[in-house]
Coordinates of C-alpha atoms in Angstrom, one line a residue:
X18 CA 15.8 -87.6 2.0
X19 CA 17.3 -87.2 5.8
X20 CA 20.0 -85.0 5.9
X21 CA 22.3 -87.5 7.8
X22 CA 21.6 -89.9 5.0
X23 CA 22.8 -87.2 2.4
X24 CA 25.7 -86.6 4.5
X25 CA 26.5 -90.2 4.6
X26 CA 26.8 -90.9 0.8
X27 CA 28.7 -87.8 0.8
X28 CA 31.8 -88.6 3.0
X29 CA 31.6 -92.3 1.9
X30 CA 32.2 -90.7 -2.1
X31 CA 34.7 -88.8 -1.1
X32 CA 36.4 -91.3 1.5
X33 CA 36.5 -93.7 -1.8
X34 CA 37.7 -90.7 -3.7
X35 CA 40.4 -90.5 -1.3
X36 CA 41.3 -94.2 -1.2
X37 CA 41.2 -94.2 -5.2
X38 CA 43.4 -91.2 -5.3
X39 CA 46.4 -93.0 -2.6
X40 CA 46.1 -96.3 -4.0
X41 CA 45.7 -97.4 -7.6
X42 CA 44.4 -101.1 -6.8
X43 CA 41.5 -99.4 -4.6
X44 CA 38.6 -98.6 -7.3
X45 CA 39.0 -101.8 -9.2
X46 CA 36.3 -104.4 -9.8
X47 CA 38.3 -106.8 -8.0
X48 CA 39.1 -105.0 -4.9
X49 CA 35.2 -103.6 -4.7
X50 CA 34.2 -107.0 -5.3
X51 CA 36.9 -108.0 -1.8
X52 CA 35.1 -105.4 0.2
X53 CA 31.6 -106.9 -0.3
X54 CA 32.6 -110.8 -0.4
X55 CA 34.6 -109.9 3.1
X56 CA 31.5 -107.8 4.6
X57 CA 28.6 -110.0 2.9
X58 CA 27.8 -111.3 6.5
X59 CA 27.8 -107.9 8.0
X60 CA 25.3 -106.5 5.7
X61 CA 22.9 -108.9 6.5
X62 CA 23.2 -108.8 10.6
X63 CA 23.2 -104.8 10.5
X64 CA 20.2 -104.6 8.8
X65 CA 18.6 -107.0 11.2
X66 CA 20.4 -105.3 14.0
X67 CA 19.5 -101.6 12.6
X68 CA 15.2 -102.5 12.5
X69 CA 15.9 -103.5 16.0
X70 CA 17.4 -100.3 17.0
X71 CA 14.8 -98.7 15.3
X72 CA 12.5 -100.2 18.0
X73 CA 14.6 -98.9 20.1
X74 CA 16.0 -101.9 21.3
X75 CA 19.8 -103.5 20.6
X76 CA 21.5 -106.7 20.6
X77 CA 25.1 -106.6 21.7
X78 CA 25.4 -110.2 21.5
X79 CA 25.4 -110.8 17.8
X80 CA 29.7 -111.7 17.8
X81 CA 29.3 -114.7 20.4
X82 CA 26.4 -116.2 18.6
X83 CA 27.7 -116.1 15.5
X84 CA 30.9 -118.3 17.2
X85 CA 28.2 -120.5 18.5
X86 CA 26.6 -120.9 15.3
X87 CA 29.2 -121.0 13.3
X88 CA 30.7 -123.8 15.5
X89 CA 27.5 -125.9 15.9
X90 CA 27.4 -125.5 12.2
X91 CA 30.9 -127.1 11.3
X92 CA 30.3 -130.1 13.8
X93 CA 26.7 -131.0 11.8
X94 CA 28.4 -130.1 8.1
X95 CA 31.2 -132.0 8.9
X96 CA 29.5 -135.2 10.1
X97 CA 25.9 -134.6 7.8
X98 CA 27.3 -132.4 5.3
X99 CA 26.4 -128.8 4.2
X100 CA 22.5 -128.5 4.3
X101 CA 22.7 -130.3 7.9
X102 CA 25.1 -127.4 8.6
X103 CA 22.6 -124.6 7.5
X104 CA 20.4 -125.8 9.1
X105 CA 22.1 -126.1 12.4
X106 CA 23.5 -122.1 11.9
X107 CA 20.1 -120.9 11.5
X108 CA 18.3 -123.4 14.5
X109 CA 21.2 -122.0 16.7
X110 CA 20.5 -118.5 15.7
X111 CA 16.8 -118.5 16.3
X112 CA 16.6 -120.4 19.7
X113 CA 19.1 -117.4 21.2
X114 CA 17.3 -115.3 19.2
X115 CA 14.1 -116.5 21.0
X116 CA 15.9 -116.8 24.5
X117 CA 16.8 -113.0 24.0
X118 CA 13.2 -112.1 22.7
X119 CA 11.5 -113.7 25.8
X120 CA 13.9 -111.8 28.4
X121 CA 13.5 -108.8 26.8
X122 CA 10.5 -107.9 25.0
X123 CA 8.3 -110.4 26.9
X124 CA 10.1 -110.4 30.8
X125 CA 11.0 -106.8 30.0
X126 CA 14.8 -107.4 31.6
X127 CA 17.4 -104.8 30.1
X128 CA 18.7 -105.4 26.9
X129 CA 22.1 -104.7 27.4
X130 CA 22.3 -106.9 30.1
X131 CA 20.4 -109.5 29.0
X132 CA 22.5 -109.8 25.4
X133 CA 26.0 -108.9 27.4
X134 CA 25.3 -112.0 29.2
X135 CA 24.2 -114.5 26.4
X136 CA 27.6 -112.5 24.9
X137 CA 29.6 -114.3 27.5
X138 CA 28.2 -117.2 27.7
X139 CA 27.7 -117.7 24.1
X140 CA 31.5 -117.3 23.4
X141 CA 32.4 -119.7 25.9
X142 CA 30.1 -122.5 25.0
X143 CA 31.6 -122.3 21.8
X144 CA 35.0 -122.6 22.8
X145 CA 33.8 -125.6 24.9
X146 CA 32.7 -127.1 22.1
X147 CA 35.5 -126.8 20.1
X148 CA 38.4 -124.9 21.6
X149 CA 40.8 -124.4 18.7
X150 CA 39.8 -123.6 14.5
X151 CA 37.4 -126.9 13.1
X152 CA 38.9 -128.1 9.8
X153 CA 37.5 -130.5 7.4
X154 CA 34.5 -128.8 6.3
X155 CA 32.1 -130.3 3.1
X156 CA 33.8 -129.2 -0.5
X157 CA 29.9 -128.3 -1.1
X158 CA 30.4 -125.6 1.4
X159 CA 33.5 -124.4 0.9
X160 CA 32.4 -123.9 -2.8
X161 CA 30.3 -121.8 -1.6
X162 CA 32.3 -119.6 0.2
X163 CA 34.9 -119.1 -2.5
X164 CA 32.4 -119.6 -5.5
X165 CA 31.2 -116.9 -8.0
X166 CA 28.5 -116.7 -10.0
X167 CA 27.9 -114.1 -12.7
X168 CA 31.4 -112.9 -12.1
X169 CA 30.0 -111.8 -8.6
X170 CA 30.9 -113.9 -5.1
X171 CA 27.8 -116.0 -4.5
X172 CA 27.8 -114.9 -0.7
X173 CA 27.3 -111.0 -2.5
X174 CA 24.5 -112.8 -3.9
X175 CA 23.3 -114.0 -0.8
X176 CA 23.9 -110.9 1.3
X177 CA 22.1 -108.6 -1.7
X178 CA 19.1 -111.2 -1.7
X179 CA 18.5 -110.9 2.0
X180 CA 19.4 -107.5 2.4
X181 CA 16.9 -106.5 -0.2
X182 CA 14.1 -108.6 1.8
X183 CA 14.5 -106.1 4.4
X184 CA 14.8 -103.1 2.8
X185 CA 11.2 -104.3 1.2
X186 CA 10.2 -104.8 5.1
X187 CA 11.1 -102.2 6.3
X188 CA 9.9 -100.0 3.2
X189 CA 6.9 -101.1 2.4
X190 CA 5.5 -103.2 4.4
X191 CA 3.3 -102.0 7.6
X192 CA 6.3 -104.3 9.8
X193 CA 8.6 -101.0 8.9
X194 CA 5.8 -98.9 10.4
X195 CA 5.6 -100.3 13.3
X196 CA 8.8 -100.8 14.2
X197 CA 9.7 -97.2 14.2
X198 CA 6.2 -96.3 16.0
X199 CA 7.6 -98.5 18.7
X200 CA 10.6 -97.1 18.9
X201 CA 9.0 -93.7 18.9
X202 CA 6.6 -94.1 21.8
X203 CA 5.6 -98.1 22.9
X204 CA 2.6 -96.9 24.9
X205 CA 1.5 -95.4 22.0
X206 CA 2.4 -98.3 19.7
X207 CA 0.6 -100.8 21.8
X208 CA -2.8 -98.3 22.4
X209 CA -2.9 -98.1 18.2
X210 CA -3.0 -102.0 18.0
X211 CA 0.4 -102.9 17.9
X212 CA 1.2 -106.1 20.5
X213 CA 4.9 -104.6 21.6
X214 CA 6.1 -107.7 23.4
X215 CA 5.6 -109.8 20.3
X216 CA 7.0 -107.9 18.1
X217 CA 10.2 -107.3 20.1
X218 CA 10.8 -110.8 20.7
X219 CA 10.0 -111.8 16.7
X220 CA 12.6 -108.8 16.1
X221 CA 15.6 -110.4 18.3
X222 CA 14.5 -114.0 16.8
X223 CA 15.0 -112.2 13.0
X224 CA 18.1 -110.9 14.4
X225 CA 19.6 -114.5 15.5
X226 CA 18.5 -115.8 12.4
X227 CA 20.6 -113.4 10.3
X228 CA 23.0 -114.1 12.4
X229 CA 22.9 -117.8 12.0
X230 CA 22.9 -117.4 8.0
X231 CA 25.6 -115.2 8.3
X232 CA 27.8 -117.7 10.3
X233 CA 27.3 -120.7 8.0
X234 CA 28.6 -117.6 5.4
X235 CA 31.8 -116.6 7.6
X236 CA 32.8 -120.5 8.0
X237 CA 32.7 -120.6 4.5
X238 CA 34.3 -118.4 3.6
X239 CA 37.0 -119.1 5.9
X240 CA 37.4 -123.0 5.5
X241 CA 37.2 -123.1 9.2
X242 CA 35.4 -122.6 12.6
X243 CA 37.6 -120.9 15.2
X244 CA 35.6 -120.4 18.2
X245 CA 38.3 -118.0 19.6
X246 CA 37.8 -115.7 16.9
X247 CA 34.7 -116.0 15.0
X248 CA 33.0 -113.1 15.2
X249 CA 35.0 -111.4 17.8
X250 CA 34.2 -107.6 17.9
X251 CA 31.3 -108.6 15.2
X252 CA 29.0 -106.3 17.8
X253 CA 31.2 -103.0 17.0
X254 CA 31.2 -103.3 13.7
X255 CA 27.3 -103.9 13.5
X256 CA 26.3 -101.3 16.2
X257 CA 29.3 -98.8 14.2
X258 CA 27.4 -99.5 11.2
X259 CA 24.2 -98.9 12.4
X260 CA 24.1 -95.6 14.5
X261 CA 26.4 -94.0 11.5
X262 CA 23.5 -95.2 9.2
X263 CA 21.5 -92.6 10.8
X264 CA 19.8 -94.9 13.5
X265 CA 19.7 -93.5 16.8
X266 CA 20.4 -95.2 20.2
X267 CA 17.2 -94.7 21.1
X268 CA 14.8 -95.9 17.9
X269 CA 12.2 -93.8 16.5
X270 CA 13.8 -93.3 13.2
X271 CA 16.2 -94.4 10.6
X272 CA 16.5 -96.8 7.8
X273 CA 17.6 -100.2 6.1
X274 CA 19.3 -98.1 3.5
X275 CA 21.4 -96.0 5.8
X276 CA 22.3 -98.7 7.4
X277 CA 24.0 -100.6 4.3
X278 CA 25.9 -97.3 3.5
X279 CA 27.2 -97.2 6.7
X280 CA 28.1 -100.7 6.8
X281 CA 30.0 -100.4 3.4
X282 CA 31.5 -97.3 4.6
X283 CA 33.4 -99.2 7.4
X284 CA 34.3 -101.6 4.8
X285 CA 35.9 -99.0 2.6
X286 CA 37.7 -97.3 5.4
X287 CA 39.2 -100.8 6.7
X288 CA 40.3 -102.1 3.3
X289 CA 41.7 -98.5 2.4
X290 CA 43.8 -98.5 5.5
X291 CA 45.0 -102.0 4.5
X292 CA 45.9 -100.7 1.4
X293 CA 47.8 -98.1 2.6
X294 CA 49.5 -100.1 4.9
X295 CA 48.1 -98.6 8.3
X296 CA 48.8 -100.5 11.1
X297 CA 46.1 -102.8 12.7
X298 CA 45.8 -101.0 15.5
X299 CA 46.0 -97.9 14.2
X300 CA 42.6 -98.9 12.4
X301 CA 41.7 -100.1 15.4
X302 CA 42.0 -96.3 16.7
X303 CA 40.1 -94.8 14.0
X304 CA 37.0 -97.5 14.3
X305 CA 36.5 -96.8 17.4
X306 CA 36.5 -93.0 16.9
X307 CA 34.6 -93.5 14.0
X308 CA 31.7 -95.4 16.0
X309 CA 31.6 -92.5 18.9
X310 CA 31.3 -89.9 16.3
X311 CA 28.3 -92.2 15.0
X312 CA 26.9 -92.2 18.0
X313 CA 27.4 -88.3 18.7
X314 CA 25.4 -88.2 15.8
X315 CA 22.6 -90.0 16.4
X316 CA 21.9 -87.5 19.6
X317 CA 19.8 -85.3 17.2
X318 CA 17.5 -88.3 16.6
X319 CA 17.4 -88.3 20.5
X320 CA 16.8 -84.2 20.3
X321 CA 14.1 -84.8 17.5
X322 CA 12.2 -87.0 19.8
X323 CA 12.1 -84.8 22.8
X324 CA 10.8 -82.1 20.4
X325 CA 7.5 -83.8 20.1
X326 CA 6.5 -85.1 23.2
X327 CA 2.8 -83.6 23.0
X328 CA 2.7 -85.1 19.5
X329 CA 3.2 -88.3 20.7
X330 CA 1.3 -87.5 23.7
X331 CA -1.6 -87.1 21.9
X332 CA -2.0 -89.9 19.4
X333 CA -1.9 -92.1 22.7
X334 CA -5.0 -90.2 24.0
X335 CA -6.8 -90.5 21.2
X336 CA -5.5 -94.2 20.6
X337 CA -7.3 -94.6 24.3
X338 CA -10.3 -92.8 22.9
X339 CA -11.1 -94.6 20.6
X340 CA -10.1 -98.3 22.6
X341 CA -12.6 -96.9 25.2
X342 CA -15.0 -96.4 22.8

């Protein structure tokens, strides 16, 4: 097992132990239960979002879509009714999906410009086309949101179903392979077999569409659509999430595990702080410390790499070897 990922269960134990120790309503079923129905939509994007980084690309874009989404979503359920809705979230999700995964893994434009911008643009379509909350949503839908099945939230359901879909990916399935070989070294990728562009571009589409489900999941859950809000700094939690789940910046490595510990670490820590009464800004503080420390650490993924340049180096030879041949 990676020694990050050891370290990672570690302090999230012992941040729970901590929590549990201050607070008496922390470790109880209902509050664990909070954390997970609140987050169920961030489980799913981060572990679309954390394959991608393990190709070494990233999507910082994933907040504004889901407002677009989320938006588009209410208008359809409202007026067709909840599957319309669906339907709509995920349509929305997988043409900016698509729109990202042509300008960057096909065009080859940068992808923190390209996803800045659709971050800019997406937010303020959405607030054209609605700019205050959307009320009046299906029961059907909002049933969903607040439902439980099995004594367990059915968006926990739907988040563990999904999320367990890309563990299996990503696990054992040669998609995980070759995401981290592209990541790793894309020349090298593309000389073993592997068409790079492709894959990039079906990467961001899987992205948009976990975004997409998990908009239809977040207006649910709310009752509402505010375009204002809806998933505003969704992109810090994801990328927070991600690089602490032992991803680095710069691909190569990592996994769909890590990146569901680190997700429900930042859970724990935001609830705990709620618990203990810490002001929102003060968690707004310690977020944003915690994500730079994630992303201190992932600089020995980065070290890792550079280690084994002739490594690297070599398969791509012998990938050209054997094409030649």
């Amino acid at each position: 097992m990676d020694l990050q990922l050891v370290i990672l269960v570690i302090a999230t134990v012992l941040l729970m132990g901590v929590f549990t120790a201050a607070s008496p309503m922390f470790f109880t079923a209902d509050n664990l239960l909070n954390i997970a129905n609140q987050n169920a939509s961030t489980f799913i994007v981060a572990a679309a979002a954390g394959m991608l980084l393990m190709a070494g690309y990233v999507d910082m874009s994933v907040g504004s879509v889901m407002a677009l989404a989320g938006v588009s979503a209410a208008f359809a359920s409202i007026e067709y009714g909840m599957i319309a809705g669906i339907v709509c979230a995920v349509l929305v999700g997988t043409l900016v999906g698509m729109l990202n995964g042509v300008l960057i893994g096909q065009i080859g434009m940068s992808p923190i410009v390209v996803t800045l911008g659709v971050l800019a643009a997406a937010r303020g379509l959405a607030q054209l086309l609605s700019p205050g909350s959307l009320y009046g949503l299906p029961d059907d839908l909002i049933g969903m949101g607040s439902g439980v099945f099995l004594g367990i939230p059915i968006l926990v359901w739907i988040a563990g179903v999904i999320c367990a879909i890309f563990w299996f990916v990503s696990a054992r399935m040669p998609a995980g392979k070759h995401t981290l070989a592209v990541g790793a070294n894309p020349r090298a990728a593309f000389l073993t077999g592997i068409p790079v562009k492709s894959f990039v571009m079906v990467l961001y589409i899987v992205v948009g569409i976990s975004v997409g489900i998990a908009a239809i999941m977040q207006v649910a859950r709310l009752g509402s659509a505010p375009s204002g809000t809806l998933g505003l700094g969704f992109e810090v939690a994801v990328l927070t999430a991600v690089l602490l789940g032992g991803v680095p910046f710069t691909g190569g490595r990592g996994s769909v595990i890590g990146v569901l510990i680190g997700v429900w670490l930042i859970a724990v820590l935001g609830n705990g702080l709620t618990l203990l009464n810490v002001p929102t800004e003060i968690s707004g503080i310690v977020t944003g410390v915690v994500l730079v420390l994630a992303a201190a650490s992932s600089l020995s993924g980065f070290q890792r790499r550079r280690r084994r340049p002739r490594r690297v180096q070599l398969s791509a030879r012998t990938a050209a070897v054997r094409v030649s041949k």
